C-alpha cells in the first residue's frame, strides 16, 4: 500500500489487500508449511528461482502482512517480525556484527537491552562501548574504533525517559560509515519516524504500544533501505561478500536496498529461529489498527497527570518530556511535536515507604511488570525490576531509588487523577 496515505489509514489498512472473495480481515495462517503441486515447483523455490512460502520459520503470510504494515508506518522498505523486542535488538546488531567487531551505544537504554549488549553479546566476541548521549559529537565520536559497525540508541529511553537527538546521532554514525539503529518502541511511528531524521534501521518491542493490549510479546526490525553498505564494503562483509550458506549470493548485489532485511530473514531467522507466532502477529495487527487513536489519548492523559503531579505538595519531582521545564522538552518538541508517549516517572517526598504505601493504595493503576498498554500500570524499579541493585548501582543505571514508573493508559483521565489523589492521601 502506498506510503502516500497518512499514518491513520496505514494503521487500519496497510499490509493486507484482499482480492476477490478473500477474507476482509487478515487471516491467521496457522500452518507450519505450504503445499506445492510438483516436485519441480518446490525445487525452484529452493533454488531461489521463484519466491513463495514453504516453511513458517522463514516466512509466513500473516507475519509478512503485519511486517509490511509496520514498514509502511515507519516509511521503510521492508520489515521482519521477531518473537520479542529482545530478539529484534539482537538480530539488528548481529546482522552486521560478528566476533571481533564493536558497536557504540547510548547509555540511556532499556535494562534488558543493556544486559544483552554488555554481557551476552560480549560472550559472542562482540564488544560495545556505552556513551552518554548528551555528550558532544566529538566526545561520542571518540568511542569509535576501526572495527565499529553501528551506533544504537532509543528514541525515548525506558525507564529513564531521555529523548535521543536522532540527527546528532545520525551525523556521528554516518561520518564513521556505519548505520544508526534506533529503538522506537516508546513513541511508535505515530509520534516519531526516525528515518525522517537520518536513522537507518528501526527496531521495536511490539509488546508495548503497537500491540497495546498486553496480549503478545513480539518485536520488529524495519529497514529504511537508505544505508549504502557498499560504500564501506570492507566493514560489512556479511552483506557485501557471497554468503556460502545462501547459494553464494551477495545480499547487496542481489537485493539492493533490501540487502539488510533480506539477510536478517534468509540467514538469521533461518538459523536462529526467533519467529513471531502467526497468532501473535494477528493480535499485533488488531492493536495496530487503533494505534493512531490510542497514542494521542495516552499522551494527553500523561500530560494531564504529569501536570497534576507537578503541582502536588507530596511529589518531589516529575520526569516527563512534555513538561516545559523538562531537560528534554526542546528535543521532544522537535522530534515529537504531537506528543511523546504515555510513560512518566516521579518521586514522592519521604522515600521508600511512602512510595510503597502510595502504590498499594492505587485502585485503577495496577502493579505489573509492563508498560505501554491500554490499562494504567505502575512499577517501583528499586523494589521490583532492579531490586538486586544497591542505591549507587541504581543511580549509575539512571534509576533513582525513589523513581515510580507510571504508564498512563487510555482510561478517563479524571478517574485516573482521582485514583492518584486518594492514594497520595493514604
Ligand atoms: C520492552 C522493551 C524491549 C524488550 O522487548 P520485549 O518485547 O520485552 O523483549 C526493548 N526495548 C525497549 C525500549 C523496551 O521498552
Tab-separated table of C-alpha atoms and ligand atoms in Angstrom:
chain	number	residue	atom	x	y	z
A	1	UNK	CA	0.000	0.000	0.000
A	2	UNK	CA	1.287	3.438	-0.949
A	3	UNK	CA	3.274	5.459	1.557
A	4	UNK	CA	1.259	8.469	0.361
A	5	UNK	CA	-1.504	7.547	2.818
A	6	UNK	CA	-1.468	9.086	6.283
A	7	UNK	CA	-0.458	7.011	9.283
A	8	UNK	CA	-4.070	6.564	10.413
A	9	UNK	CA	-5.030	4.946	7.113
A	10	UNK	CA	-1.912	2.771	7.128
A	11	UNK	CA	-2.718	1.621	10.686
A	12	UNK	CA	-6.113	0.363	9.570
A	13	UNK	CA	-5.456	-0.927	6.066
A	14	UNK	CA	-1.764	-1.363	5.164
A	15	UNK	CA	-0.234	-4.801	4.678
A	16	UNK	CA	-3.348	-6.773	3.725
A	17	UNK	CA	-5.173	-6.083	0.439
A	18	UNK	CA	-7.565	-8.979	-0.156
A	19	UNK	CA	-8.546	-9.849	-3.676
A	20	UNK	CA	-11.938	-11.049	-4.930
A	21	UNK	CA	-13.575	-13.433	-2.471
A	22	UNK	CA	-10.711	-13.332	0.051
A	23	UNK	CA	-11.285	-12.588	3.761
A	24	UNK	CA	-11.635	-8.887	4.562
A	25	UNK	CA	-9.744	-9.448	7.832
A	26	UNK	CA	-6.128	-10.636	7.746
A	27	UNK	CA	-6.361	-14.421	8.303
A	28	UNK	CA	-4.150	-16.334	10.721
A	29	UNK	CA	-2.114	-18.677	8.555
A	30	UNK	CA	-1.692	-21.129	11.402
A	31	UNK	CA	0.342	-23.539	9.317
A	32	UNK	CA	3.970	-24.571	9.582
A	33	UNK	CA	4.161	-25.369	5.902
A	34	UNK	CA	2.755	-24.670	2.427
A	35	UNK	CA	1.745	-27.072	-0.330
A	36	UNK	CA	3.079	-27.353	-3.914
A	37	UNK	CA	1.803	-29.377	-6.841
A	38	UNK	CA	5.002	-30.705	-8.333
A	39	UNK	CA	8.433	-31.561	-7.059
A	40	UNK	CA	9.782	-29.198	-9.708
A	41	UNK	CA	7.840	-26.245	-8.214
A	42	UNK	CA	9.316	-26.943	-4.767
A	43	UNK	CA	12.822	-27.292	-6.236
A	44	UNK	CA	12.538	-23.891	-7.898
A	45	UNK	CA	11.791	-22.305	-4.512
A	46	UNK	CA	14.928	-23.788	-3.007
A	47	UNK	CA	16.973	-22.623	-5.996
A	48	UNK	CA	15.604	-19.095	-5.379
A	49	UNK	CA	14.270	-19.100	-8.939
A	50	UNK	CA	10.781	-18.438	-7.641
A	51	UNK	CA	9.554	-16.854	-4.448
A	52	UNK	CA	6.859	-18.482	-2.356
A	53	UNK	CA	6.121	-19.667	1.138
A	54	UNK	CA	7.390	-23.025	2.237
A	55	UNK	CA	8.114	-23.034	5.968
A	56	UNK	CA	6.881	-20.595	8.626
A	57	UNK	CA	10.294	-20.218	10.311
A	58	UNK	CA	11.378	-18.473	7.090
A	59	UNK	CA	8.220	-16.622	6.150
A	60	UNK	CA	4.507	-16.710	6.894
A	61	UNK	CA	1.784	-14.691	5.127
A	62	UNK	CA	0.192	-13.362	8.349
A	63	UNK	CA	3.545	-12.208	9.682
A	64	UNK	CA	4.523	-10.702	6.331
A	65	UNK	CA	1.326	-8.638	6.149
A	66	UNK	CA	1.881	-7.228	9.645
A	67	UNK	CA	5.567	-6.569	8.936
A	68	UNK	CA	4.552	-4.717	5.752
A	69	UNK	CA	2.170	-2.536	7.794
A	70	UNK	CA	4.918	-1.642	10.267
A	71	UNK	CA	7.335	-0.911	7.399
A	72	UNK	CA	4.743	1.407	5.821
A	73	UNK	CA	4.152	3.195	9.142
A	74	UNK	CA	7.883	3.796	9.653
A	75	UNK	CA	8.431	4.736	5.990
A	76	UNK	CA	10.869	1.844	5.463
A	77	UNK	CA	11.284	-0.548	2.530
A	78	UNK	CA	10.607	-3.761	4.478
A	79	UNK	CA	10.362	-5.206	7.958
A	80	UNK	CA	10.641	-8.516	9.779
A	81	UNK	CA	8.724	-9.629	12.867
A	82	UNK	CA	10.555	-11.353	15.714
A	83	UNK	CA	9.390	-13.247	18.789
A	84	UNK	CA	10.280	-10.358	21.148
A	85	UNK	CA	11.881	-6.933	21.327
A	86	UNK	CA	14.967	-8.623	22.737
A	87	UNK	CA	15.384	-10.789	19.637
A	88	UNK	CA	14.781	-7.768	17.381
A	89	UNK	CA	17.612	-5.885	19.074
A	90	UNK	CA	19.884	-8.935	18.986
A	91	UNK	CA	19.276	-9.555	15.277
A	92	UNK	CA	19.597	-5.878	14.384
A	93	UNK	CA	23.168	-5.847	15.716
A	94	UNK	CA	24.155	-9.445	14.897
A	95	UNK	CA	23.130	-8.914	11.256
A	96	UNK	CA	26.171	-6.657	10.780
A	97	UNK	CA	28.493	-7.539	13.706
A	98	UNK	CA	30.475	-10.718	14.202
A	99	UNK	CA	33.148	-11.853	16.677
A	100	UNK	CA	35.884	-9.216	16.774
A	101	UNK	CA	33.510	-6.359	15.913
A	102	UNK	CA	32.394	-3.455	18.066
A	103	UNK	CA	29.482	-1.033	18.240
A	104	UNK	CA	28.692	2.160	20.130
A	105	UNK	CA	25.507	2.560	22.161
A	106	UNK	CA	23.756	5.281	24.126
A	107	UNK	CA	23.827	4.515	27.848
A	108	UNK	CA	20.158	5.596	28.092
A	109	UNK	CA	18.542	2.316	27.041
A	110	UNK	CA	16.207	-0.387	28.340
A	111	UNK	CA	17.751	-2.646	31.025
A	112	UNK	CA	17.128	-5.831	29.031
A	113	UNK	CA	18.947	-4.368	26.036
A	114	UNK	CA	21.762	-3.221	28.319
A	115	UNK	CA	22.252	-6.799	29.606
A	116	UNK	CA	22.069	-8.244	26.104
A	117	UNK	CA	24.682	-5.828	24.771
A	118	UNK	CA	27.024	-5.615	27.764
A	119	UNK	CA	27.054	-9.265	28.911
A	120	UNK	CA	25.617	-11.744	26.412
A	121	UNK	CA	26.925	-10.214	23.180
A	122	UNK	CA	30.376	-9.850	24.741
A	123	UNK	CA	30.380	-13.645	25.178
A	124	UNK	CA	29.959	-13.868	21.399
A	125	UNK	CA	33.021	-11.653	20.933
A	126	UNK	CA	31.047	-8.523	20.013
A	127	UNK	CA	32.168	-5.567	22.081
A	128	UNK	CA	30.180	-2.448	22.943
A	129	UNK	CA	31.087	0.999	24.274
A	130	UNK	CA	28.350	2.946	26.064
A	131	UNK	CA	28.349	6.712	25.619
A	132	UNK	CA	26.472	9.477	27.399
A	133	UNK	CA	24.007	10.623	24.698
A	134	UNK	CA	24.203	14.221	25.983
A	135	UNK	CA	27.945	14.399	25.333
A	136	UNK	CA	29.308	16.447	22.424
A	137	UNK	CA	29.686	14.903	18.974
A	138	UNK	CA	33.464	14.879	19.486
A	139	UNK	CA	33.194	13.006	22.791
A	140	UNK	CA	30.841	10.387	21.310
A	141	UNK	CA	32.991	10.068	18.178
A	142	UNK	CA	35.969	9.227	20.415
A	143	UNK	CA	34.301	5.888	21.253
A	144	UNK	CA	34.527	4.738	17.614
A	145	UNK	CA	37.222	2.259	16.547
A	146	UNK	CA	38.258	0.890	13.145
A	147	UNK	CA	36.113	-2.223	13.859
A	148	UNK	CA	32.977	-0.252	14.918
A	149	UNK	CA	29.939	-1.354	12.864
A	150	UNK	CA	26.918	0.504	14.269
A	151	UNK	CA	25.585	3.207	16.577
A	152	UNK	CA	22.497	2.426	18.706
A	153	UNK	CA	20.038	4.499	20.748
A	154	UNK	CA	16.403	4.655	21.975
A	155	UNK	CA	14.120	7.487	20.818
A	156	UNK	CA	12.731	7.725	24.365
A	157	UNK	CA	14.599	5.553	26.837
A	158	UNK	CA	12.813	3.085	29.096
A	159	UNK	CA	12.630	3.840	32.042
A	160	UNK	CA	14.794	6.994	32.266
A	161	UNK	CA	12.682	8.823	29.597
A	162	UNK	CA	15.573	10.611	27.903
A	163	UNK	CA	14.945	11.849	24.352
A	164	UNK	CA	17.552	10.942	21.732
A	165	UNK	CA	18.943	13.676	19.470
A	166	UNK	CA	18.452	11.499	16.389
A	167	UNK	CA	20.007	13.957	13.907
A	168	UNK	CA	23.148	14.290	16.033
A	169	UNK	CA	23.455	10.509	16.367
A	170	UNK	CA	22.868	10.042	12.602
A	171	UNK	CA	25.649	12.562	11.804
A	172	UNK	CA	28.083	10.756	14.092
A	173	UNK	CA	27.202	7.316	12.682
A	174	UNK	CA	27.381	8.401	9.057
A	175	UNK	CA	30.674	10.257	9.438
A	176	UNK	CA	32.086	6.890	10.562
A	177	UNK	CA	30.477	4.941	7.707
A	178	UNK	CA	28.107	2.968	9.939
A	179	UNK	CA	24.302	2.869	10.309
A	180	UNK	CA	22.265	4.387	13.135
A	181	UNK	CA	19.905	1.832	14.705
A	182	UNK	CA	17.066	3.345	16.760
A	183	UNK	CA	14.704	1.542	19.146
A	184	UNK	CA	11.453	3.443	18.520
A	185	UNK	CA	9.278	1.438	20.937
A	186	UNK	CA	8.013	4.279	23.145
A	187	UNK	CA	6.921	6.968	20.651
A	188	UNK	CA	5.873	4.469	17.901
A	189	UNK	CA	5.783	5.736	14.289
A	190	UNK	CA	2.620	7.680	15.171
A	191	UNK	CA	4.688	10.161	17.195
A	192	UNK	CA	8.155	9.837	15.619
A	193	UNK	CA	9.565	8.349	12.445
A	194	UNK	CA	13.332	8.143	12.990
A	195	UNK	CA	14.058	7.513	9.274
A	196	UNK	CA	12.919	11.093	8.571
A	197	UNK	CA	15.750	12.277	10.846
A	198	UNK	CA	18.516	10.105	9.418
A	199	UNK	CA	18.206	6.747	11.223
A	200	UNK	CA	18.894	3.718	9.021
A	201	UNK	CA	17.348	0.803	10.918
A	202	UNK	CA	14.435	0.943	13.401
A	203	UNK	CA	13.650	-1.732	15.981
A	204	UNK	CA	10.567	-2.233	18.132
A	205	UNK	CA	9.326	-4.161	21.077
A	206	UNK	CA	5.830	-4.577	19.597
A	207	UNK	CA	4.877	-5.902	23.048
A	208	UNK	CA	4.276	-2.285	24.115
A	209	UNK	CA	2.049	0.295	22.380
A	210	UNK	CA	1.923	-1.459	19.000
A	211	UNK	CA	0.100	-4.459	20.473
A	212	UNK	CA	-1.230	-2.081	23.076
A	213	UNK	CA	-3.399	-4.577	24.930
A	214	UNK	CA	-0.666	-6.566	26.703
A	215	UNK	CA	-1.591	-9.812	24.949
A	216	UNK	CA	1.548	-10.711	22.966
A	217	UNK	CA	5.307	-10.425	23.325
A	218	UNK	CA	6.863	-9.510	19.970
A	219	UNK	CA	9.389	-7.413	18.093
A	220	UNK	CA	10.133	-5.937	14.694
A	221	UNK	CA	13.095	-4.716	12.652
A	222	UNK	CA	12.481	-2.143	9.913
A	223	UNK	CA	14.965	-1.320	7.153
A	224	UNK	CA	14.966	2.196	5.658
A	225	UNK	CA	16.752	0.811	2.586
A	226	UNK	CA	18.794	4.012	2.530
A	227	UNK	CA	22.124	2.976	4.038
A	228	UNK	CA	24.827	2.371	1.415
A	229	UNK	CA	26.601	-0.752	2.708
A	230	UNK	CA	28.826	-0.943	-0.372
A	231	UNK	CA	30.365	2.499	0.323
A	232	UNK	CA	32.282	0.785	3.159
A	233	UNK	CA	32.128	-2.777	1.872
A	234	UNK	CA	35.124	-3.864	3.965
A	235	UNK	CA	33.135	-3.080	7.142
A	236	UNK	CA	30.165	-5.230	6.142
A	237	UNK	CA	31.490	-8.481	4.635
A	238	UNK	CA	28.284	-10.297	5.624
A	239	UNK	CA	26.310	-8.058	3.263
A	240	UNK	CA	28.899	-7.306	0.583
A	241	UNK	CA	30.580	-10.708	0.010
A	242	UNK	CA	28.995	-14.041	-1.014
A	243	UNK	CA	27.077	-15.981	1.675
A	244	UNK	CA	28.050	-19.644	1.209
A	245	UNK	CA	25.013	-20.661	3.279
A	246	UNK	CA	22.707	-18.898	0.817
A	247	UNK	CA	23.628	-20.054	-2.683
A	248	UNK	CA	26.791	-17.912	-2.704
A	249	UNK	CA	24.621	-14.821	-3.211
A	250	UNK	CA	25.881	-11.396	-2.213
A	251	UNK	CA	22.990	-9.593	-0.486
A	252	UNK	CA	23.882	-6.094	-1.661
A	253	UNK	CA	24.219	-7.276	-5.284
A	254	UNK	CA	21.106	-9.441	-5.387
A	255	UNK	CA	18.747	-7.394	-3.206
A	256	UNK	CA	19.963	-3.767	-3.338
A	257	UNK	CA	18.004	-1.625	-0.861
A	258	UNK	CA	16.588	-4.821	0.698
A	259	UNK	CA	20.032	-6.322	1.455
A	260	UNK	CA	19.973	-5.863	5.234
A	261	UNK	CA	16.445	-7.095	5.882
A	262	UNK	CA	16.816	-9.994	3.416
A	263	UNK	CA	19.930	-11.185	5.235
A	264	UNK	CA	18.121	-10.893	8.575
A	265	UNK	CA	15.304	-13.117	7.265
A	266	UNK	CA	17.142	-15.520	4.974
A	267	UNK	CA	20.116	-16.096	7.266
A	268	UNK	CA	19.479	-15.073	10.876
A	269	UNK	CA	15.852	-16.124	11.148
A	270	UNK	CA	16.578	-19.338	9.239
A	271	UNK	CA	19.442	-20.198	11.622
A	272	UNK	CA	18.269	-18.771	14.958
A	273	UNK	CA	14.508	-19.086	14.529
A	274	UNK	CA	13.006	-16.457	16.871
A	275	UNK	CA	9.836	-16.113	14.838
A	276	UNK	CA	6.701	-14.385	15.992
A	277	UNK	CA	3.811	-16.856	16.021
A	278	UNK	CA	1.144	-16.081	13.384
A	279	UNK	CA	-1.420	-15.921	16.216
A	280	UNK	CA	0.593	-13.199	17.963
A	281	UNK	CA	1.079	-11.358	14.667
A	282	UNK	CA	-2.714	-11.388	14.202
A	283	UNK	CA	-3.225	-9.892	17.678
A	284	UNK	CA	-0.486	-7.342	16.989
A	285	UNK	CA	-2.310	-6.352	13.815
A	286	UNK	CA	-5.534	-5.726	15.745
A	287	UNK	CA	-3.543	-3.472	18.054
A	288	UNK	CA	-2.007	-1.596	15.132
A	289	UNK	CA	-5.468	-0.878	13.723
A	290	UNK	CA	-6.098	1.566	16.592
A	291	UNK	CA	-2.538	2.746	17.291
A	292	UNK	CA	-3.228	6.200	15.765
A	293	UNK	CA	-6.246	6.621	18.088
A	294	UNK	CA	-4.611	5.284	21.236
A	295	UNK	CA	-1.305	7.179	21.108
A	296	UNK	CA	-2.825	10.697	21.302
A	297	UNK	CA	-5.002	9.546	24.226
A	298	UNK	CA	-2.007	8.077	26.085
A	299	UNK	CA	-0.119	11.342	25.546
A	300	UNK	CA	-2.979	13.658	26.562
A	301	UNK	CA	-3.643	11.625	29.702
A	302	UNK	CA	0.064	11.503	30.596
A	303	UNK	CA	0.393	15.267	30.097
A	304	UNK	CA	-2.561	15.949	32.416
A	305	UNK	CA	-1.237	13.567	35.079
A	306	UNK	CA	2.318	14.943	34.832
A	307	UNK	CA	0.912	18.458	35.338
A	308	UNK	CA	-1.242	17.315	38.265
A	309	UNK	CA	1.692	15.581	39.972
A	310	UNK	CA	3.961	18.615	39.392
A	311	UNK	CA	1.554	20.746	41.410
A	312	UNK	CA	1.115	18.280	44.289
A	313	UNK	CA	2.867	19.066	47.570
A	314	UNK	CA	3.720	15.424	48.310
A	315	UNK	CA	5.530	14.971	44.983
A	316	UNK	CA	9.310	15.620	44.996
A	317	UNK	CA	9.901	15.592	41.234
A	318	UNK	CA	8.266	14.612	37.921
A	319	UNK	CA	10.027	13.498	34.750
A	320	UNK	CA	8.007	13.852	31.528
A	321	UNK	CA	9.361	15.441	28.361
A	322	UNK	CA	6.017	17.155	27.753
A	323	UNK	CA	6.592	19.453	30.762
A	324	UNK	CA	8.157	22.777	29.672
A	325	UNK	CA	10.743	22.652	32.478
A	326	UNK	CA	11.962	19.179	31.488
A	327	UNK	CA	15.565	18.741	30.319
A	328	UNK	CA	14.324	17.053	27.125
A	329	UNK	CA	11.352	19.353	26.402
A	330	UNK	CA	13.020	21.051	23.412
A	331	UNK	CA	14.207	17.814	21.819
A	332	UNK	CA	10.762	16.301	22.358
A	333	UNK	CA	9.112	19.322	20.686
A	334	UNK	CA	11.445	18.937	17.714
A	335	UNK	CA	11.149	15.190	17.175
A	336	UNK	CA	7.671	14.570	18.632
A	337	UNK	CA	5.585	17.741	18.294
A	338	UNK	CA	2.308	15.810	18.603
A	339	UNK	CA	3.215	14.002	21.811
A	340	UNK	CA	5.860	11.587	23.054
A	341	UNK	CA	4.464	8.603	24.963
A	342	UNK	CA	2.289	7.774	27.962
A	343	UNK	CA	5.050	6.819	30.371
A	344	UNK	CA	6.054	9.255	33.103
A	345	UNK	CA	8.187	8.877	36.196
A	346	UNK	CA	8.165	10.693	39.523
A	347	UNK	CA	9.350	10.535	43.101
A	348	UNK	CA	7.447	11.173	46.323
A	349	UNK	CA	8.713	13.133	49.315
A	350	UNK	CA	9.571	10.812	52.200
A	351	UNK	CA	11.237	7.967	50.359
A	352	UNK	CA	10.705	4.262	50.057
A	353	UNK	CA	7.828	3.522	52.480
A	354	UNK	CA	5.782	6.426	51.156
A	355	UNK	CA	6.188	5.143	47.579
A	356	UNK	CA	5.143	1.622	48.556
A	357	UNK	CA	2.113	2.904	50.501
A	358	UNK	CA	1.077	5.056	47.534
A	359	UNK	CA	1.327	2.206	45.057
A	360	UNK	CA	-0.553	-0.242	47.276
A	361	UNK	CA	-3.366	2.307	47.682
A	362	UNK	CA	-3.952	2.765	43.933
A	363	UNK	CA	-7.160	1.134	42.731
A	364	UNK	CA	-7.213	1.714	38.949
A	365	UNK	CA	-3.469	1.652	38.356
A	366	UNK	CA	-2.223	-1.927	38.714
A	367	UNK	CA	1.207	-3.030	39.899
A	368	UNK	CA	2.598	-5.005	36.940
A	369	UNK	CA	5.948	-5.519	35.200
A	370	UNK	CA	4.865	-3.916	31.981
A	371	UNK	CA	4.472	-0.542	30.333
A	372	UNK	CA	2.651	0.955	27.421
A	373	UNK	CA	-0.683	-0.783	27.235
A	374	UNK	CA	-4.275	0.404	27.432
A	375	UNK	CA	-4.507	-0.077	31.224
A	376	UNK	CA	-2.680	2.266	33.578
A	377	UNK	CA	0.061	0.497	35.472
A	378	UNK	CA	2.776	1.336	37.933
A	379	UNK	CA	6.150	-0.074	38.982
A	380	UNK	CA	8.811	0.833	41.525
A	381	UNK	CA	12.033	-0.350	39.833
A	382	UNK	CA	14.081	-0.221	43.068
A	383	UNK	CA	11.659	-2.722	44.695
A	384	UNK	CA	10.876	-4.755	41.560
A	385	UNK	CA	12.823	-4.963	38.285
A	386	UNK	CA	16.053	-3.543	39.745
A	387	UNK	CA	15.778	-4.848	43.338
A	388	UNK	CA	19.165	-6.646	43.214
A	389	UNK	CA	20.949	-3.292	42.739
A	390	UNK	CA	22.335	-1.075	45.509
A	391	UNK	CA	21.359	2.615	45.625
A	392	UNK	CA	24.695	3.521	43.979
A	393	UNK	CA	24.171	0.979	41.192
A	394	UNK	CA	20.618	2.253	40.690
A	395	UNK	CA	21.844	5.797	40.151
A	396	UNK	CA	24.513	4.528	37.734
A	397	UNK	CA	21.751	2.771	35.755
A	398	UNK	CA	19.837	6.075	35.575
A	399	UNK	CA	17.165	4.855	38.014
A	400	UNK	CA	16.671	6.969	41.114
A	401	UNK	CA	15.882	4.855	44.213
A	402	UNK	CA	12.603	6.742	44.687
A	403	UNK	CA	11.580	6.527	40.993
A	404	UNK	CA	7.999	5.403	40.365
A	405	UNK	CA	7.352	4.490	36.741
A	406	UNK	CA	3.769	5.273	35.831
A	407	UNK	CA	2.461	4.043	32.489
A	408	UNK	CA	-0.644	6.045	31.740
A	409	UNK	CA	-3.382	4.116	29.947
A	410	UNK	CA	-6.337	5.306	27.912
A	411	UNK	CA	-8.952	5.308	30.686
A	412	UNK	CA	-10.786	8.534	31.543
A	413	UNK	CA	-8.096	10.854	32.857
A	414	UNK	CA	-10.257	12.403	35.608
A	415	UNK	CA	-10.812	8.932	37.046
A	416	UNK	CA	-7.061	8.293	36.956
A	417	UNK	CA	-6.300	11.599	38.684
A	418	UNK	CA	-8.917	10.863	41.359
A	419	UNK	CA	-7.238	7.497	41.967
A	420	UNK	CA	-3.805	9.135	42.311
A	421	UNK	CA	-5.263	11.824	44.585
A	422	UNK	CA	-6.813	9.334	47.024
A	423	UNK	CA	-3.650	7.174	47.022
A	424	UNK	CA	-1.497	10.213	47.878
A	425	UNK	CA	-3.785	10.924	50.847
A	426	UNK	CA	-3.489	7.446	52.381
B	1	LIG	C1	10.365	-3.809	26.486
B	1	LIG	C2	11.439	-3.217	25.678
B	1	LIG	C3	12.365	-4.028	24.983
B	1	LIG	C4	12.336	-5.535	25.070
B	1	LIG	O1	11.209	-6.024	24.431
B	1	LIG	P1	10.483	-7.427	24.791
B	1	LIG	O2	9.380	-7.444	23.812
B	1	LIG	O3	10.079	-7.379	26.225
B	1	LIG	O4	11.511	-8.496	24.528
B	1	LIG	C5	13.310	-3.403	24.200
B	1	LIG	N1	13.376	-2.052	24.118
B	1	LIG	C6	12.513	-1.265	24.780
B	1	LIG	C7	12.629	0.230	24.652
B	1	LIG	C8	11.528	-1.802	25.583
B	1	LIG	O5	10.673	-0.995	26.245
